[in-house]
Tab-separated table of C-alpha atoms and ligand atoms in Angstrom:
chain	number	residue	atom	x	y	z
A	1	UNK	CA	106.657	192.793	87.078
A	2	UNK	CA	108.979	195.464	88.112
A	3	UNK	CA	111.294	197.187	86.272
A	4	UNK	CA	113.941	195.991	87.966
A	5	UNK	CA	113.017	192.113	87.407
A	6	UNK	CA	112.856	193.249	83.168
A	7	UNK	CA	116.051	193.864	83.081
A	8	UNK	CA	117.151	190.997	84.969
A	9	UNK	CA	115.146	188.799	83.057
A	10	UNK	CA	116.455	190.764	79.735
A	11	UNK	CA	120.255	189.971	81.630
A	12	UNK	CA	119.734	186.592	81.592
A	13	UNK	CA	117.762	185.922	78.429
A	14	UNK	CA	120.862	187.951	76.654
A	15	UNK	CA	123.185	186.118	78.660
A	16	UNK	CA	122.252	182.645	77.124
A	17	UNK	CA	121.051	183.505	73.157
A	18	UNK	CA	124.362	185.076	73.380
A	19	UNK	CA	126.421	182.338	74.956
A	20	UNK	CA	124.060	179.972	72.396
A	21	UNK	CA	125.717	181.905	69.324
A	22	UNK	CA	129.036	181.693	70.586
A	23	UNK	CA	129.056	178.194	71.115
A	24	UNK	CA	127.388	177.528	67.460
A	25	UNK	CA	130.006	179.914	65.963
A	26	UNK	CA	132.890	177.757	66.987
A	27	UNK	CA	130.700	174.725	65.013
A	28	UNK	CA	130.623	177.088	62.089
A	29	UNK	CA	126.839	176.891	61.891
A	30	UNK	CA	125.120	180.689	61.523
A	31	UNK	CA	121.929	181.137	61.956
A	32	UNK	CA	119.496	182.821	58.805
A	33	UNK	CA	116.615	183.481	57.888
A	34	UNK	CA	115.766	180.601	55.553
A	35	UNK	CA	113.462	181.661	52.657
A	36	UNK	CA	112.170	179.074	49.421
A	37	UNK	CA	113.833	175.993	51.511
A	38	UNK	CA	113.378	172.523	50.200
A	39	UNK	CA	112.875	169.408	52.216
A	40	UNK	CA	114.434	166.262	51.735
A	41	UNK	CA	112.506	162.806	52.623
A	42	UNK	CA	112.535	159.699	52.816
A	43	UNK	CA	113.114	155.820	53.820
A	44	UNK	CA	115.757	153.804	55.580
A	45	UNK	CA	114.884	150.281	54.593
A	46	UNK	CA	116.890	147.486	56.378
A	47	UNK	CA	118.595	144.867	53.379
A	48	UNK	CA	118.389	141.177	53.948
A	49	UNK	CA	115.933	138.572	55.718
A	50	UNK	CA	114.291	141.432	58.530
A	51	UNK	CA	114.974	139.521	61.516
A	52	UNK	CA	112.198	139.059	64.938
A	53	UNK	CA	113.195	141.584	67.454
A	54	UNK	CA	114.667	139.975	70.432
A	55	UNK	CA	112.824	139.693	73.358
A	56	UNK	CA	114.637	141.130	76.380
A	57	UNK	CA	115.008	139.635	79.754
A	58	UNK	CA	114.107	141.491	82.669
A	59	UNK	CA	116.244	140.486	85.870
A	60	UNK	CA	115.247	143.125	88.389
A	61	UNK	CA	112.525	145.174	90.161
A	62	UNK	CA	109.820	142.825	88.508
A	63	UNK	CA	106.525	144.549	89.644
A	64	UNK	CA	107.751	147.612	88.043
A	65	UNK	CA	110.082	146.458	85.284
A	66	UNK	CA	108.195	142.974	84.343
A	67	UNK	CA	104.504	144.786	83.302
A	68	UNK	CA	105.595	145.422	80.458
A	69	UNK	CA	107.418	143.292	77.786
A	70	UNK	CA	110.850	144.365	76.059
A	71	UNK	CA	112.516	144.016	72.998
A	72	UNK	CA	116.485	144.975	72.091
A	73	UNK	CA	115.911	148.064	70.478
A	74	UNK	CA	119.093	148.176	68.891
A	75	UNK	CA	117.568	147.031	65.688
A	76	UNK	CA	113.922	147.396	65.023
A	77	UNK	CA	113.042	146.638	62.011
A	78	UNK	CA	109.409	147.253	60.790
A	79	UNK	CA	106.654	146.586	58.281
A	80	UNK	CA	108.015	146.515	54.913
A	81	UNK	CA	111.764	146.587	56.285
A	82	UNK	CA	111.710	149.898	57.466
A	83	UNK	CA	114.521	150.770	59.950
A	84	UNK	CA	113.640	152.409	62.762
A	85	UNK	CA	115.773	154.871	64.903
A	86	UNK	CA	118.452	156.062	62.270
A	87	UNK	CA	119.934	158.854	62.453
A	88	UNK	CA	119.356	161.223	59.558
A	89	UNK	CA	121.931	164.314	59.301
A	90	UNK	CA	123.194	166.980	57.012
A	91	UNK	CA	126.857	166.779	57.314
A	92	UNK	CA	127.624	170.064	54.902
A	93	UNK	CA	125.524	172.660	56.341
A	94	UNK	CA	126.948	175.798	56.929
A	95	UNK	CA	123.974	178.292	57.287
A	96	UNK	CA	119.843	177.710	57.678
A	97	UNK	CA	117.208	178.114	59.970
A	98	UNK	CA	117.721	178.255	63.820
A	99	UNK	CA	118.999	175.552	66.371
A	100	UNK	CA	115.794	175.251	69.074
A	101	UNK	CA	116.665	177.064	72.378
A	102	UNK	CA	115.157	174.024	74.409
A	103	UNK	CA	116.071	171.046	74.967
A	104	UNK	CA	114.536	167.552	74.558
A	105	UNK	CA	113.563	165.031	77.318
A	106	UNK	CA	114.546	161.532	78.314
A	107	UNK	CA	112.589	159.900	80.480
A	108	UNK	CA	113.159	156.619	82.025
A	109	UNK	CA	109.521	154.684	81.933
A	110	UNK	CA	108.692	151.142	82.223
A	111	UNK	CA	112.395	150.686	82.558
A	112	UNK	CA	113.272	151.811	79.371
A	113	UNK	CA	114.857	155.145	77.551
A	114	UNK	CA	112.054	157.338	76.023
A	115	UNK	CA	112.710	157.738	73.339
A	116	UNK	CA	115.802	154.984	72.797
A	117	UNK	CA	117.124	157.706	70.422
A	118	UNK	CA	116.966	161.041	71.226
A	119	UNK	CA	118.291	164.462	69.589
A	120	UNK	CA	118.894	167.473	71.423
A	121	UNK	CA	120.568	171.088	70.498
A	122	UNK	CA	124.034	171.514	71.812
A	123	UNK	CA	124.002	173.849	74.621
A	124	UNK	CA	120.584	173.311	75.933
A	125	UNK	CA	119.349	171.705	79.126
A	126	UNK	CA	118.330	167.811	78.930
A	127	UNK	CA	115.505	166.993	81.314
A	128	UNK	CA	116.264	163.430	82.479
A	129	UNK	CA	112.664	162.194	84.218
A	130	UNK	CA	112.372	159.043	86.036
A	131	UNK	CA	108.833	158.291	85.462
A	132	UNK	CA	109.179	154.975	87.193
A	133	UNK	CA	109.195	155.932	90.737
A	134	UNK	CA	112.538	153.494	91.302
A	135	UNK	CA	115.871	153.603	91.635
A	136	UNK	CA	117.693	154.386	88.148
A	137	UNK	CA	121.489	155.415	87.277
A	138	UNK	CA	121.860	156.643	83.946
A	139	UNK	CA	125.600	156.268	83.201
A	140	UNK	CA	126.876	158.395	79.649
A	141	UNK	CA	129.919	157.370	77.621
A	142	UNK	CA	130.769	160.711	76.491
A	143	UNK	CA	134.391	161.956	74.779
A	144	UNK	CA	133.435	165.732	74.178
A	145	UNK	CA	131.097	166.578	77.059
A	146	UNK	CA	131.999	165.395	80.620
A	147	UNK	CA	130.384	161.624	81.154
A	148	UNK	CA	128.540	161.131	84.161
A	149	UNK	CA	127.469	158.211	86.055
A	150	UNK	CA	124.111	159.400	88.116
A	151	UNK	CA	121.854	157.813	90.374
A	152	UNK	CA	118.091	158.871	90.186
A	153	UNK	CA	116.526	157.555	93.528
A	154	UNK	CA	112.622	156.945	93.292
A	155	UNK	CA	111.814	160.678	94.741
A	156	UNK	CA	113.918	162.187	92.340
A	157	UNK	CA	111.290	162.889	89.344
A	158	UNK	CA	113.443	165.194	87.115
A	159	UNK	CA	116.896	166.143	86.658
A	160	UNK	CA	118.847	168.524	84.272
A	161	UNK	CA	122.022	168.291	82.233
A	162	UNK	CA	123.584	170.246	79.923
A	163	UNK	CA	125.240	169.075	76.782
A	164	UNK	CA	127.512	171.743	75.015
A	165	UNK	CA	129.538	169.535	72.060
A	166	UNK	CA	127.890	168.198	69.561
A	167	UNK	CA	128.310	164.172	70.204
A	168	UNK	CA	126.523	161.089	70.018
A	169	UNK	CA	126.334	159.470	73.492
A	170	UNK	CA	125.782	156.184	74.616
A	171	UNK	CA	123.340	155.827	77.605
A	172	UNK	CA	123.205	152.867	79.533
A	173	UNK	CA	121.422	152.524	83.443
A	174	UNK	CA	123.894	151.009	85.784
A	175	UNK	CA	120.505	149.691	87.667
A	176	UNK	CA	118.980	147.900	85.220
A	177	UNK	CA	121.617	146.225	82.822
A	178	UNK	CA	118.874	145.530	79.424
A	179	UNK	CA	118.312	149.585	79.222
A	180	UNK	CA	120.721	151.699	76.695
A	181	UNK	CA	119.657	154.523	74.510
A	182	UNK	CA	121.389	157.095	72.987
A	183	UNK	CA	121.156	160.911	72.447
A	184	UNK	CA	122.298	163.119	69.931
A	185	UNK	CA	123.442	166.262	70.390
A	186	UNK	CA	123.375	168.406	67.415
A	187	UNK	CA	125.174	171.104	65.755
A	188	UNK	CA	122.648	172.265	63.481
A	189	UNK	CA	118.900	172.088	63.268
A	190	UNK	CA	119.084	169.801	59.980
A	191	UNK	CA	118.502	166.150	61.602
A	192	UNK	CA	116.217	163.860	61.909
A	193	UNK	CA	115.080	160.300	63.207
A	194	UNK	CA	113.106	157.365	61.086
A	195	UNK	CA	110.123	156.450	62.813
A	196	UNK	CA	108.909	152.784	62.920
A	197	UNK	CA	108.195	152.334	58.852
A	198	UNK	CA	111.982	153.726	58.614
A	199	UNK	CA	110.656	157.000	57.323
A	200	UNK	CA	112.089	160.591	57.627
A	201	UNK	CA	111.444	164.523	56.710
A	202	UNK	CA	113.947	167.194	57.219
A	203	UNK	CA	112.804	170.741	55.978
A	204	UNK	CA	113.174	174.286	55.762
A	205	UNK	CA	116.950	173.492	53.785
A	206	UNK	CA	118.531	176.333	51.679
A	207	UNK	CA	118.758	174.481	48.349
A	208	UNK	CA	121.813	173.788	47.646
A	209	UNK	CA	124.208	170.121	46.793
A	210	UNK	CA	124.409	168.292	50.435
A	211	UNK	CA	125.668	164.987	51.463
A	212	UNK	CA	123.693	163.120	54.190
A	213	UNK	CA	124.726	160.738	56.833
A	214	UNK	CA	122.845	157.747	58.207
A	215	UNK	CA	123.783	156.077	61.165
A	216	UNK	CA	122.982	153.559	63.059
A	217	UNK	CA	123.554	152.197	66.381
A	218	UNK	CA	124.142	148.662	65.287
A	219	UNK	CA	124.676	149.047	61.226
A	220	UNK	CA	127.096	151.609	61.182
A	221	UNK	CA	127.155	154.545	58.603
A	222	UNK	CA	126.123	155.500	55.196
A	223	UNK	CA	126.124	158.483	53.221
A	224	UNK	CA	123.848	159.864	50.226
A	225	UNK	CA	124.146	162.617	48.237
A	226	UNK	CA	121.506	164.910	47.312
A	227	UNK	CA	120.468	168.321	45.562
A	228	UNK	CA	117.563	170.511	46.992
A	229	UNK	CA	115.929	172.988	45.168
A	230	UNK	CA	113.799	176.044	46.450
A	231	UNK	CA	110.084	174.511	47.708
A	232	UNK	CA	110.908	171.228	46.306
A	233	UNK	CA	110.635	167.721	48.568
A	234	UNK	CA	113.904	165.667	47.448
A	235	UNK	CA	113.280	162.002	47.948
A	236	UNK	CA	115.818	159.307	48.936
A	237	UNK	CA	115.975	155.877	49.584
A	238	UNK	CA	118.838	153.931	51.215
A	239	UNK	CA	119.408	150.555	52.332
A	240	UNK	CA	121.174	149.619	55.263
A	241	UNK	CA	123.096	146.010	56.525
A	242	UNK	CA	124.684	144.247	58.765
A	243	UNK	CA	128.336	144.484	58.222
B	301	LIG	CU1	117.242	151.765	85.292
């Protein structure tokens, strides 16, 4: 590598960590060093009879679409009532470890959003993949970033877009009308998704007295209050229902 190609490369690499801090400034999130942190963990358990997720029909592009079945994954609720795909946040985070440079993927397979929830640092590009090899249009219903409404023809493997508020946005492909996901586009490092037993970890936390938010695409939102201290795993437990 020349010279020459260094310091471009050291142009551009300033050009975005520093365009990345400015952006996270005017969130009021600052990035430390984060030293003794705690973790906080837990489960999201779904309260009432856990009802059968709902099989979904598929109307279109059958060969590709129809191998595999589909359920509404707007509520998924597993073994032992475990809720799947909540959002786990820190609303009352001022300062901790760093926001990830890269951003996450989406890809459209089997005619479906990979993941159906998906989080992603503000600023960063989103890789949008359509694995499928058929015509998708992923449409976003977006109030702080610009919403777009995109086809993604069969040749078109992988696209990028960048999402610089902090927002969740609802996804939905204007091809197919059964697929909808959603991605998150976070502030701060400190979030998190339950799996499929409705579990969750977030770590590396300064200890201090936070307040976390749960939310849901379908159950709305809760919120929990908890204490970390230095190297110690908090545990939490919260129910969620239909309203
Ligand atoms: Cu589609």
């Amino acid at each position: 590598m020349t010279k020459c190609m260094l310091h471009q490369l050291a142009r551009v690499t300033l050009g975005v960590s520093f365009q990345a801090l400015l952006l996270s400034a005017a969130w009021g999130y600052e990035a430390i060093e984060v030293k003794d942190g705690g973790t906080i963990s837990g489960e999201v358990k779904f309260s009432g009879d856990a009802p059968a997720a709902e099989k979904l029909a598929i109307t279109k592009d059958q060969e590709v679409c129809g191998k595999t079945e589909k359920v509404n994954e707007a509520l998924l609720v597993g073994a032992n009532k475990g809720l799947q795909n909540v959002v786990v946040s820190i609303t009352n985070i001022k300062k901790g470890k760093k926001l990830p440079e890269a951003g996450a993927t989406l890809d459209q397979k089997d005619c479906r959003y990979a993941p159906h929830v998906l989080l992603s640092p503000a600023g960063a590009d989103v890789t949008i993949l359509n694995s499928d090899g058929i015509l998708h249009n992923i449409h976003t219903y977006s109030e702080k970033n610009p919403a777009f409404n995109k086809a993604q023809p069969k040749f078109r493997k992988k696209m990028t877009e960048t999402f610089a508020q902090p927002e969740t946005v609802k996804m939905t492909c204007d091809a197919h009308g059964w697929m909808s996901g959603w991605l998150v586009v976070q502030e701060h490092p400190y979030y998190a998704i339950t799996d499929a037993n409705g579990a969750f970890k977030i770590a590396d936390i300064p200890p201090g007295d936070y307040e976390l938010k749960f939310w849901h695409e379908t159950l709305g939102e809760t919120m929990q209050k908890v204490s970390v201290k230095a190297n110690e795993e908090a545990k939490v437990g919260v129910e969620m229902a239909k309203k």
